[in-house]
RNA sequence: GGGGUGGUAGUUAAGUUGGUUAUAACGCCGGCCUGUCACGCCGGAGGCCGCGGGUUCGAGUCCCGUCCACCCCGCCA
């Protein structure tokens, strides 16, 4: 035992062997993927990271002791095999890269056994995610996850070599940092040395990368871990990774160009997918009116139509009331949708209700006839909206969301559009739709507190021409911020930052952050801005989302080696866990009750 | 915080109007088999029906609570 691992070196990857290796003596090391015991011959599929190779143990060649050992092999045992590559004695297996050949074993070393597997190491596995997360180290042996991890590693290399070639320097910024207001809830780390005080884990390296611009490094990048203590989703984890960049002396175009080129390299090199050059841009306002969302899926048309004016005069009270109350009536024409059943439409109604819509009105067109509950209210004006503006043709379905709150109507309609795009198969699988969204508003109103909050973050530079509105009409102030969206998912966003201390103070004031408070919490930033801060801006990509799109996965859990559940727990390590009273004592902490 | 779906053998599932010993497939264990590759054939073991309470002569099944996983809203850039 142990002889081979010391005396022998693994000579080839199992999946690398080909007919050209015929006659060579090789040493393979890996896992038993499958065994087929025929009594006097045992076939073993040996797997390592490179793939599979069939190894044959023939009683006549390997001797009694070795043969008995081979017969005892089970799934996921770890073995070393020395043998000779030969053309397959039986039929070649076209499903294997090494299917032309096999290795006739001369020696076998059992390096380790495996307990029975909770689920097989196969590309398709029917075990639930709970089981797979508990045994993540086994799930990671499977092909699809291996592919995701390899893609992730390659994508990181593409990013590094791209930004390195563009003159960026890679930095590390603190993980233990200070809590700042705004944004998400912080993960806190108690300080032992200064009991009663806390570090926060960074929600992003935002302030540090700006300070590195003040420090004169001009081009910064980092593949940075970020932490946010908020409720989770398929595309949100408590810790996630950003490709973070920041540049001095740049316009939004400069940032979008250098980032667009990186995206182009990634999709070209890792997916063989073309990326338009330049990537199209639309303003936030345009995105909202055409798609109802700021992350539109541009792979299909079916744009929203605001028919408020033409619906204002009809007898359908829902429309006319909303129109006179200053709300919006938004229409969506579903091509060929007239064949949808009442049940289908009811399901869509339930869908839009989750976004706050009160209901979903609809009209079907068959020839020149309009049918459906709303059809009897269709006057000439509304008819021109349906057939003219919405371009409803024979067999089409018109869907309408009306709401006194314009943003509710738009959002619900936008989500409905995205939902229909997926469910009606309007997007061809494997295609990609890229778009930049620009000119975001600086502020939005917090519904709970009624206060203004920064839409991006409070360091985003307002547009020069809107600066004068900062005090008088803050909601009308637009910024330089830009998001990059692929297939209806935001994969990155950034902005030009404020580099003028006076402007930064005005923004804090607009947000209701008093001078004193701003001093206390962001003093170091305001200081920095006063010492010759260059104009600067940057962007951060959501690396996990980017990879999930590259590998075609629905969940970023599939592209993170050790992800957490929706309750932010790790089913493998059982984190988070309770800690010793002594540890708490040392930190000066006491648990409630 | 709210809504939805699910939890039965190692895994994935079935389980009727509440009824006797809770099924199946794969996996596992034993035996046979020299050309298989999802090998095949014969035999076997394996259950806190998520957990706690209740209704009932009797609960996997009905009721209440609770935990866990996933999806969505809120939240989060």
XYZ file of C-alpha atoms (C1' of nucleotides) in Angstrom:
670
model
C 0.000 0.000 0.000
C 1.214 3.469 -0.768
C 3.868 2.115 -3.093
C 2.534 3.643 -6.280
C 1.825 7.089 -5.024
C 5.483 7.374 -4.055
C 7.229 5.371 -6.763
C 4.926 6.226 -9.637
C 3.799 9.495 -11.074
C 0.480 9.970 -12.776
C 1.488 10.043 -16.436
C -1.723 11.024 -18.230
C -5.217 12.291 -17.647
C -7.706 9.491 -18.175
C -9.689 11.529 -20.683
C -6.569 12.490 -22.639
C -5.657 9.023 -23.916
C -6.146 8.446 -27.646
C -5.241 5.917 -30.301
C -1.865 7.669 -30.672
C -0.909 6.439 -27.196
C -1.290 2.819 -28.249
C 1.463 0.624 -26.888
C 2.553 3.090 -24.204
C 2.774 2.153 -20.550
C 0.781 4.695 -18.560
C -0.025 5.401 -14.941
C -3.534 6.711 -14.279
C -4.840 7.917 -10.965
C -8.405 8.812 -10.270
C -11.836 7.700 -9.181
C -13.825 4.609 -10.092
C -16.725 5.961 -12.088
C -18.322 2.588 -12.836
C -17.443 -1.076 -12.678
C -18.660 -3.933 -14.858
C -17.644 -7.299 -13.430
C -17.766 -10.174 -15.910
C -16.264 -12.839 -13.678
C -12.957 -13.366 -15.455
C -12.658 -9.763 -16.611
C -13.516 -6.548 -14.851
C -14.089 -3.268 -16.682
C -13.571 -0.079 -14.743
C -14.250 3.447 -15.965
C -11.545 5.539 -14.372
C -12.351 9.231 -13.983
C -10.209 12.234 -13.241
C -10.614 15.915 -14.060
C -9.758 15.277 -17.699
C -12.466 12.684 -18.290
C -13.002 8.926 -18.436
C -10.978 5.966 -19.634
C -11.886 2.286 -19.585
C -9.438 0.072 -17.721
C -9.591 -3.707 -18.233
C -8.535 -6.105 -15.528
C -8.015 -9.526 -17.044
C -7.414 -12.393 -14.659
C -4.769 -13.728 -17.036
C -2.734 -10.499 -17.010
C -2.852 -9.026 -13.553
C -2.520 -12.083 -11.272
C -4.837 -13.428 -8.642
C -4.170 -10.842 -5.966
C -4.628 -7.876 -8.295
C -7.695 -9.402 -9.856
C -9.349 -9.942 -6.537
C -8.626 -6.317 -5.648
C -10.128 -5.183 -8.950
C -13.278 -7.210 -8.293
C -13.702 -5.415 -4.989
C -13.637 -1.927 -6.509
C -16.724 0.169 -5.899
C -17.970 3.523 -7.069
C -15.686 6.429 -6.159
C -12.848 4.309 -4.824
C -9.567 6.066 -5.553
C -7.045 3.984 -7.472
C -3.732 4.066 -9.271
C -3.417 1.822 -12.315
C -0.322 0.997 -14.324
C -1.006 -0.590 -17.650
C -0.676 -0.547 -21.404
C -2.791 1.458 -23.817
C -4.290 -0.683 -26.553
C -6.996 -0.516 -29.169
C -10.230 -1.737 -27.692
C -10.685 -5.463 -28.007
C -14.439 -4.896 -28.124
C -16.366 -2.151 -29.908
C -15.140 1.430 -29.530
C -17.345 3.658 -27.384
C -18.210 6.812 -29.357
C -19.551 8.497 -26.220
C -16.092 8.710 -24.657
C -13.239 10.934 -25.801
C -10.941 7.992 -25.048
C -13.426 5.507 -26.525
C -11.066 4.167 -29.181
C -8.702 2.690 -26.646
C -8.549 1.035 -23.242
C -5.840 0.440 -20.678
C -4.964 -3.178 -19.954
C -4.002 -3.090 -16.297
C -0.763 -4.674 -15.102
C -0.870 -3.277 -11.583
C -3.558 -1.833 -9.369
C -3.152 0.139 -6.193
C -6.151 0.989 -4.036
C -5.439 4.506 -2.755
C -8.662 4.939 -0.845
C -12.134 3.506 -0.422
C -15.406 5.408 -0.557
C -18.512 5.047 1.542
C -21.647 4.354 -0.526
C -22.564 7.515 -2.394
C -25.683 9.501 -1.452
C -26.081 10.211 -5.166
C -24.121 9.184 -8.244
C -21.434 11.312 -9.872
C -23.322 11.801 -13.129
C -24.127 14.770 -15.323
C -27.842 14.310 -14.706
C -28.712 13.495 -11.147
C -32.140 13.388 -9.545
C -31.053 14.085 -5.972
C -32.521 17.269 -4.527
C -30.495 20.388 -3.912
C -30.567 19.906 -0.141
C -28.760 16.594 -0.403
C -26.346 17.934 -2.961
C -25.502 20.982 -0.836
C -24.878 18.812 2.192
C -22.390 16.784 0.157
C -21.153 19.697 -1.929
C -17.706 18.104 -2.312
C -19.406 15.222 -4.125
C -21.698 17.450 -6.159
C -18.603 19.331 -7.336
C -17.270 16.089 -8.854
C -20.133 16.162 -11.359
C -19.572 17.363 -14.902
C -21.872 20.390 -14.964
C -20.432 21.845 -11.772
C -16.916 21.076 -12.900
C -17.663 22.935 -16.118
C -18.995 25.904 -14.142
C -15.921 26.025 -11.925
C -13.579 25.780 -14.902
C -15.515 28.521 -16.705
C -15.350 30.662 -13.594
C -11.599 30.228 -13.333
C -11.110 31.038 -17.007
C -13.374 34.077 -16.811
C -11.313 35.403 -13.915
C -8.191 34.971 -16.040
C -9.822 36.767 -18.970
C -10.672 39.674 -16.673
C -7.200 39.798 -15.151
C -5.338 39.677 -18.431
C -7.731 42.186 -20.006
C -7.406 44.784 -17.282
C -3.702 44.112 -16.869
C -3.197 44.742 -20.574
C -5.241 47.938 -20.298
C -2.905 49.279 -17.636
C -4.926 48.454 -14.530
C -3.289 47.490 -11.228
C -4.741 44.765 -9.049
C -5.367 45.747 -5.439
C -6.695 44.140 -2.304
C -8.903 46.224 -0.053
C -9.901 45.518 3.557
C -12.440 42.867 4.482
C -12.624 44.278 7.988
C -13.823 47.812 7.464
C -16.279 50.267 8.912
C -20.040 50.257 8.740
C -21.523 53.022 6.626
C -25.143 54.083 6.295
C -27.151 53.650 3.075
C -27.350 50.514 1.041
C -27.782 47.051 2.440
C -27.614 45.735 5.976
C -24.020 45.113 7.064
C -22.476 41.919 8.336
C -20.794 42.944 11.566
C -17.648 41.590 13.198
C -17.091 42.455 16.850
C -13.725 43.837 17.857
C -12.020 42.088 20.746
C -9.383 44.739 21.243
C -11.959 47.515 21.456
C -14.880 45.732 23.043
C -18.223 47.209 22.064
C -17.069 48.306 18.627
C -17.571 46.526 15.337
C -16.108 46.149 11.922
C -18.405 45.676 8.962
C -17.682 43.393 6.041
C -17.655 45.445 2.823
C -20.823 45.623 0.738
C -18.390 46.579 -2.013
C -14.921 48.159 -2.095
C -16.562 51.388 -3.313
C -14.841 53.927 -1.094
C -11.444 52.260 -1.190
C -11.338 52.188 -4.943
C -12.173 55.872 -5.027
C -9.426 56.566 -2.485
C -6.989 54.697 -4.709
C -7.847 57.205 -7.426
C -7.135 60.044 -5.033
C -3.891 58.199 -4.303
C -2.976 58.546 -7.937
C -3.061 54.947 -9.188
C -5.393 55.915 -12.060
C -6.510 52.407 -12.949
C -7.562 49.890 -10.298
C -9.152 46.483 -10.493
C -9.955 43.705 -8.069
C -11.875 40.480 -8.051
C -13.513 41.345 -4.776
C -15.677 39.502 -2.300
C -18.684 41.512 -1.109
C -21.127 40.906 1.725
C -24.742 41.980 2.153
C -27.038 40.817 4.899
C -30.307 40.797 2.969
C -32.828 38.125 2.038
C -31.620 35.799 -0.691
C -32.795 34.774 -4.134
C -31.686 32.514 -6.930
C -29.371 35.301 -8.063
C -28.361 36.631 -4.644
C -25.976 35.190 -2.055
C -24.891 36.762 1.235
C -21.328 36.788 -0.048
C -20.686 37.250 -3.712
C -17.931 38.338 -6.042
C -17.490 41.465 -8.095
C -15.021 42.337 -10.807
C -14.454 45.833 -9.556
C -12.735 48.583 -11.513
C -12.095 52.295 -11.148
C -10.350 54.788 -13.449
C -9.219 58.405 -13.294
C -9.692 61.122 -15.921
C -12.466 59.291 -17.763
C -15.900 59.869 -19.227
C -18.723 57.328 -19.017
C -17.831 56.295 -22.575
C -14.305 55.364 -21.522
C -15.545 53.109 -18.735
C -18.234 51.518 -20.887
C -15.705 50.901 -23.667
C -13.101 49.167 -21.547
C -15.763 47.089 -19.774
C -17.596 46.290 -22.979
C -14.371 44.928 -24.447
C -13.927 42.673 -21.408
C -17.473 41.346 -21.752
C -16.860 40.773 -25.430
C -13.713 38.746 -24.716
C -15.476 36.626 -22.117
C -18.442 35.733 -24.290
C -16.265 35.182 -27.345
C -13.597 33.086 -25.658
C -15.797 31.147 -23.265
C -19.019 30.832 -25.259
C -18.040 31.526 -28.834
C -20.790 34.136 -28.801
C -20.505 37.399 -30.693
C -21.024 40.639 -28.800
C -22.134 43.742 -30.709
C -19.505 46.497 -30.931
C -20.481 48.900 -29.629
C -23.043 47.456 -27.257
C -26.271 49.437 -27.808
C -27.248 52.052 -25.248
C -30.607 53.345 -24.141
C -31.458 55.783 -21.400
C -33.157 54.760 -18.194
C -36.215 56.810 -19.184
C -36.415 55.043 -22.529
C -35.947 51.612 -20.943
C -38.764 52.295 -18.516
C -41.185 53.494 -21.178
C -40.384 50.759 -23.713
C -39.806 47.827 -21.346
C -41.103 48.902 -17.933
C -37.887 47.789 -16.241
C -34.297 49.009 -16.065
C -32.989 45.541 -16.963
C -34.778 44.797 -20.230
C -34.432 41.546 -22.103
C -33.745 42.936 -25.571
C -33.774 39.552 -27.297
C -37.409 40.018 -28.260
C -39.690 42.919 -29.173
C -43.184 43.025 -27.631
C -42.616 46.510 -26.236
C -44.998 48.273 -23.895
C -47.394 50.888 -25.229
C -48.679 53.719 -23.070
C -52.291 54.148 -24.174
C -53.415 56.331 -21.246
C -54.525 59.283 -23.411
C -56.597 57.190 -25.792
C -58.117 55.131 -22.989
C -59.107 58.200 -20.987
C -62.449 58.733 -22.685
C -63.775 55.162 -22.826
C -66.586 53.828 -20.616
C -64.361 51.249 -18.933
C -64.145 52.894 -15.519
C -60.864 51.242 -14.595
C -59.135 52.940 -17.529
C -60.831 56.324 -17.382
C -60.489 56.640 -13.610
C -56.804 55.799 -13.702
C -56.238 58.232 -16.568
C -57.955 61.102 -14.779
C -56.085 60.326 -11.568
C -52.759 60.810 -13.302
C -52.003 57.076 -13.518
C -51.047 55.062 -16.558
C -52.705 52.485 -18.771
C -50.052 50.248 -20.283
C -50.766 47.859 -23.126
C -48.877 44.816 -24.324
C -49.650 43.059 -27.605
C -49.058 39.302 -27.495
C -48.644 38.060 -31.037
C -50.882 35.046 -31.638
C -51.998 35.308 -27.998
C -55.711 35.050 -28.807
C -55.410 31.290 -28.489
C -54.585 31.625 -24.803
C -57.273 30.181 -22.552
C -59.102 31.946 -19.784
C -57.049 29.856 -17.364
C -53.787 31.010 -18.958
C -54.844 34.631 -18.631
C -55.959 34.117 -15.021
C -52.481 32.817 -14.264
C -51.010 35.962 -15.820
C -53.371 38.028 -13.687
C -52.040 36.332 -10.556
C -48.544 36.996 -11.816
C -49.018 40.757 -12.225
C -50.761 40.996 -8.864
C -47.529 40.012 -7.153
C -46.111 43.289 -8.457
C -48.936 45.298 -6.996
C -51.168 45.493 -10.083
C -54.896 45.356 -9.263
C -55.719 43.213 -12.252
C -55.136 42.449 -15.887
C -57.584 43.548 -18.598
C -57.535 41.849 -21.977
C -58.942 41.936 -25.492
C -58.621 39.337 -28.217
C -58.723 40.168 -31.901
C -60.233 37.690 -34.328
C -60.552 39.090 -37.824
C -62.068 42.516 -37.240
C -63.875 41.401 -34.098
C -62.666 42.231 -30.630
C -63.707 39.957 -27.786
C -63.144 39.681 -24.076
C -64.591 41.477 -21.063
C -63.197 44.875 -22.024
C -64.203 44.680 -25.692
C -67.630 46.196 -25.175
C -66.031 49.397 -23.895
C -63.806 49.849 -26.917
C -64.710 53.156 -28.556
C -63.057 54.694 -31.627
C -60.278 56.228 -29.571
C -59.398 53.012 -27.757
C -59.742 51.076 -30.987
C -57.127 53.244 -32.626
C -54.860 52.618 -29.638
C -55.247 48.845 -29.981
C -55.018 48.532 -33.724
C -52.814 51.550 -34.349
C -50.394 52.108 -31.466
C -50.306 48.518 -30.262
C -50.532 47.097 -33.784
C -52.866 44.267 -32.757
C -53.318 41.904 -35.672
C -55.709 39.047 -36.292
C -55.154 36.405 -33.596
C -53.349 38.749 -31.204
C -54.063 39.283 -27.525
C -53.959 42.725 -25.946
C -53.093 42.836 -22.246
C -53.575 45.974 -20.158
C -52.426 47.079 -16.764
C -53.891 50.272 -15.373
C -52.787 51.807 -12.128
C -53.005 55.141 -10.418
C -49.332 54.740 -9.594
C -47.495 55.007 -12.890
C -44.495 53.050 -11.641
C -46.703 50.154 -10.502
C -48.337 49.978 -13.937
C -44.999 50.112 -15.746
C -43.227 47.666 -13.476
C -46.025 45.104 -13.544
C -46.275 45.382 -17.323
C -42.499 45.134 -17.647
C -42.334 42.029 -15.480
C -45.223 40.560 -17.437
C -43.357 41.209 -20.671
C -40.243 39.472 -19.332
C -42.340 36.577 -18.024
C -44.085 36.110 -21.369
C -40.771 36.285 -23.181
C -39.607 33.296 -21.186
C -42.806 31.255 -21.103
C -43.880 31.842 -24.712
C -40.430 30.933 -25.971
C -39.824 34.321 -27.600
C -36.110 34.017 -26.896
C -34.011 31.415 -28.618
C -31.928 29.497 -26.109
C -28.230 30.206 -26.293
C -28.702 33.712 -27.675
C -27.543 36.821 -25.844
C -28.962 40.331 -25.771
C -26.650 43.075 -24.527
C -27.602 46.645 -23.685
C -26.252 49.548 -21.641
C -28.779 51.521 -19.620
C -27.615 55.102 -19.022
C -28.676 58.361 -17.369
C -30.232 56.948 -14.209
C -32.006 59.312 -11.834
C -29.896 60.412 -8.884
C -32.575 59.856 -6.266
C -35.747 57.956 -5.646
C -38.341 58.317 -2.936
C -38.286 55.760 -0.127
C -41.909 54.652 0.214
C -41.571 53.902 3.926
C -39.789 56.972 5.199
C -40.707 59.377 2.427
C -37.077 60.444 2.283
C -34.868 60.627 -0.752
C -32.396 57.800 -1.191
C -29.612 57.441 -3.728
C -30.639 55.147 -6.563
C -27.085 53.997 -7.225
C -25.064 55.292 -4.281
C -24.427 58.731 -2.802
C -21.040 59.093 -4.510
C -22.542 59.066 -8.000
C -21.931 62.296 -9.883
C -25.042 64.131 -11.032
C -25.039 65.212 -14.655
C -23.416 68.605 -15.018
C -26.506 70.101 -16.650
C -28.785 68.837 -13.835
C -26.608 70.057 -10.943
C -28.685 73.189 -10.480
C -31.763 71.038 -9.700
C -30.119 69.382 -6.698
C -31.925 71.572 -4.197
C -35.013 72.600 -6.175
C -36.103 69.413 -7.970
C -33.860 66.563 -6.833
C -36.006 63.812 -8.359
C -35.334 65.301 -11.798
C -31.562 65.111 -11.377
C -29.987 62.562 -13.667
C -26.577 60.980 -13.225
C -23.810 59.521 -15.305
C -24.632 56.046 -13.969
C -24.697 53.121 -16.371
C -25.718 49.476 -16.034
C -24.861 46.661 -18.390
C -27.694 44.194 -18.936
C -27.567 40.776 -20.591
C -30.711 38.776 -21.278
C -32.705 40.863 -18.838
C -30.184 40.504 -16.042
C -28.055 43.331 -14.711
C -24.489 42.042 -14.740
C -22.712 45.263 -13.896
C -23.142 48.884 -13.041
C -21.185 51.964 -12.256
C -20.910 55.683 -12.598
C -18.664 58.689 -12.685
C -18.123 59.730 -9.070
C -18.270 63.028 -7.335
C -14.724 64.387 -7.036
C -15.715 67.809 -5.680
C -16.131 68.050 -1.942
C -18.739 70.781 -2.239
C -20.935 68.720 -4.568
C -20.579 65.693 -2.296
C -21.763 67.782 0.638
C -24.777 69.028 -1.350
C -25.727 65.419 -2.201
C -25.460 64.357 1.433
C -27.673 67.297 2.342
C -30.265 66.296 -0.272
C -30.261 62.813 1.266
C -30.958 64.291 4.664
C -27.506 63.478 5.985
C -26.424 66.363 8.181
C -22.990 67.918 7.831
C -21.976 66.561 11.218
C -23.172 63.048 10.424
C -21.454 63.116 7.043
C -18.264 64.235 8.769
C -18.510 61.421 11.299
C -19.208 58.679 8.786
C -17.501 59.794 5.601
C -14.946 62.241 6.938
C -12.114 60.320 5.336
C -13.810 60.554 1.941
C -14.570 64.267 2.242
C -10.984 64.802 3.367
C -9.692 62.860 0.417
C -11.812 64.843 -2.013
C -10.239 68.019 -0.673
C -6.675 66.913 -1.496
C -6.633 67.002 -5.271
C -9.023 64.189 -6.112
C -8.990 63.529 -9.846
C -12.220 63.113 -11.787
C -12.871 59.392 -11.723
C -15.421 56.662 -12.293
C -15.744 52.945 -12.571
C -17.933 49.905 -12.626
C -18.469 46.606 -10.846
C -19.561 43.385 -12.502
C -21.550 40.772 -10.643
C -19.089 37.978 -11.341
C -21.381 35.156 -10.180
C -24.261 36.314 -12.379
C -21.908 36.701 -15.296
C -20.733 33.110 -14.908
C -24.267 31.784 -14.472
C -25.195 33.412 -17.800
C -22.047 32.039 -19.453
C -22.845 28.489 -18.361
C -26.614 28.858 -18.826
C -27.565 28.257 -15.216
C -30.654 29.644 -13.480
C -29.035 30.028 -10.095
C -25.720 31.518 -9.000
C -25.490 28.697 -6.462
C -24.445 26.548 -9.411
C -21.367 28.680 -10.093
C -20.186 29.189 -6.508
C -18.073 26.362 -5.111
C -19.610 26.487 -1.640
C -22.866 28.452 -1.712
C -25.392 29.113 1.016
C -29.111 28.409 1.217
C -31.859 31.040 1.132
C -31.553 31.248 4.902
C -27.852 32.079 4.487
C -26.818 28.721 5.915
C -24.145 26.345 4.673
C -25.630 22.837 4.757
C -22.166 21.293 4.587
C -20.399 23.097 7.446
C -23.595 23.938 9.352
C -22.592 27.609 9.461
C -23.733 29.794 11.070
C -23.304 28.127 14.439
C -23.416 28.991 18.110
C -20.151 29.895 19.792
C -18.636 29.314 23.215
C -19.626 31.554 26.063
C -15.912 32.204 26.487
C -15.671 33.602 22.972
C -18.570 35.944 23.635
C -17.075 36.930 26.966
C -13.796 37.858 25.293
C -15.653 40.056 22.847
C -17.665 41.721 25.573
C -20.887 40.364 24.075
C -23.935 38.917 25.764
C -26.821 37.195 24.020
C -30.295 38.504 24.719
C -32.364 36.338 27.081
C -41.944 40.373 7.362
C -45.682 38.206 3.461
C -47.325 34.505 -0.432
C -46.532 29.739 -2.922
C -44.504 24.594 -3.616
C -42.336 20.484 -1.316
C -40.454 16.969 2.963
C -42.227 8.720 2.885
C -35.770 3.426 2.493
C -29.044 5.869 0.843
C -31.593 8.592 -3.616
C -35.958 9.762 -6.553
C -40.880 8.975 -6.263
C -46.174 6.129 -5.525
C -49.385 5.565 -1.465
C -57.233 5.548 -3.071
C -63.075 7.809 0.794
C -58.445 7.269 7.491
C -58.096 0.386 7.884
C -54.489 -5.112 8.685
C -47.371 -6.711 6.834
C -46.050 1.187 3.754
C -44.791 0.012 -2.489
C -41.440 0.726 -6.922
C -37.028 2.056 -9.434
C -32.006 3.089 -8.859
C -28.228 2.445 -5.205
C -26.242 -1.045 -1.312
C -24.884 -6.393 0.362
C -24.137 -11.793 -1.248
C -23.717 -15.241 -5.509
C -22.906 -16.235 -10.999
C -20.807 -14.342 -15.523
C -14.356 -12.669 -20.536
C -16.164 -7.678 -24.216
C -19.185 -4.756 -21.185
C -19.761 0.540 -21.213
C -26.947 2.688 -17.628
C -23.510 -4.712 -18.539
C -26.733 -8.922 -17.492
C -28.973 -12.898 -14.320
C -30.382 -14.934 -9.183
C -31.045 -13.818 -4.017
C -31.076 -10.359 0.296
C -30.995 -6.326 3.688
C -32.762 -1.546 4.336
C -38.308 3.005 7.208
C -38.692 8.151 13.745
C -43.584 8.470 6.693
C -39.290 16.116 8.802
C -40.463 17.202 14.187
C -44.304 18.184 18.242
C -49.261 18.095 19.638
C -54.522 16.980 18.605
C -59.061 14.311 16.488
C -60.173 8.938 16.093
C -61.183 2.178 18.018
C -57.332 3.219 14.304
C -53.317 8.652 11.150
C -48.172 8.449 5.989
C -53.399 10.114 4.981
C -57.592 14.787 8.739
C -56.616 19.419 12.114
C -53.103 22.892 14.739
C -48.167 24.320 15.543
C -43.106 24.103 14.247
C -38.427 23.154 11.466
C -35.925 22.676 6.816
C -35.297 23.336 1.308
C -36.705 25.903 -3.111
C -39.481 30.001 -5.951
C -41.608 34.926 -5.673
C -43.062 39.966 -3.218
C -40.971 43.310 0.241
C -35.735 44.075 1.134
C -31.106 44.250 -1.750
C -27.546 47.379 -6.817
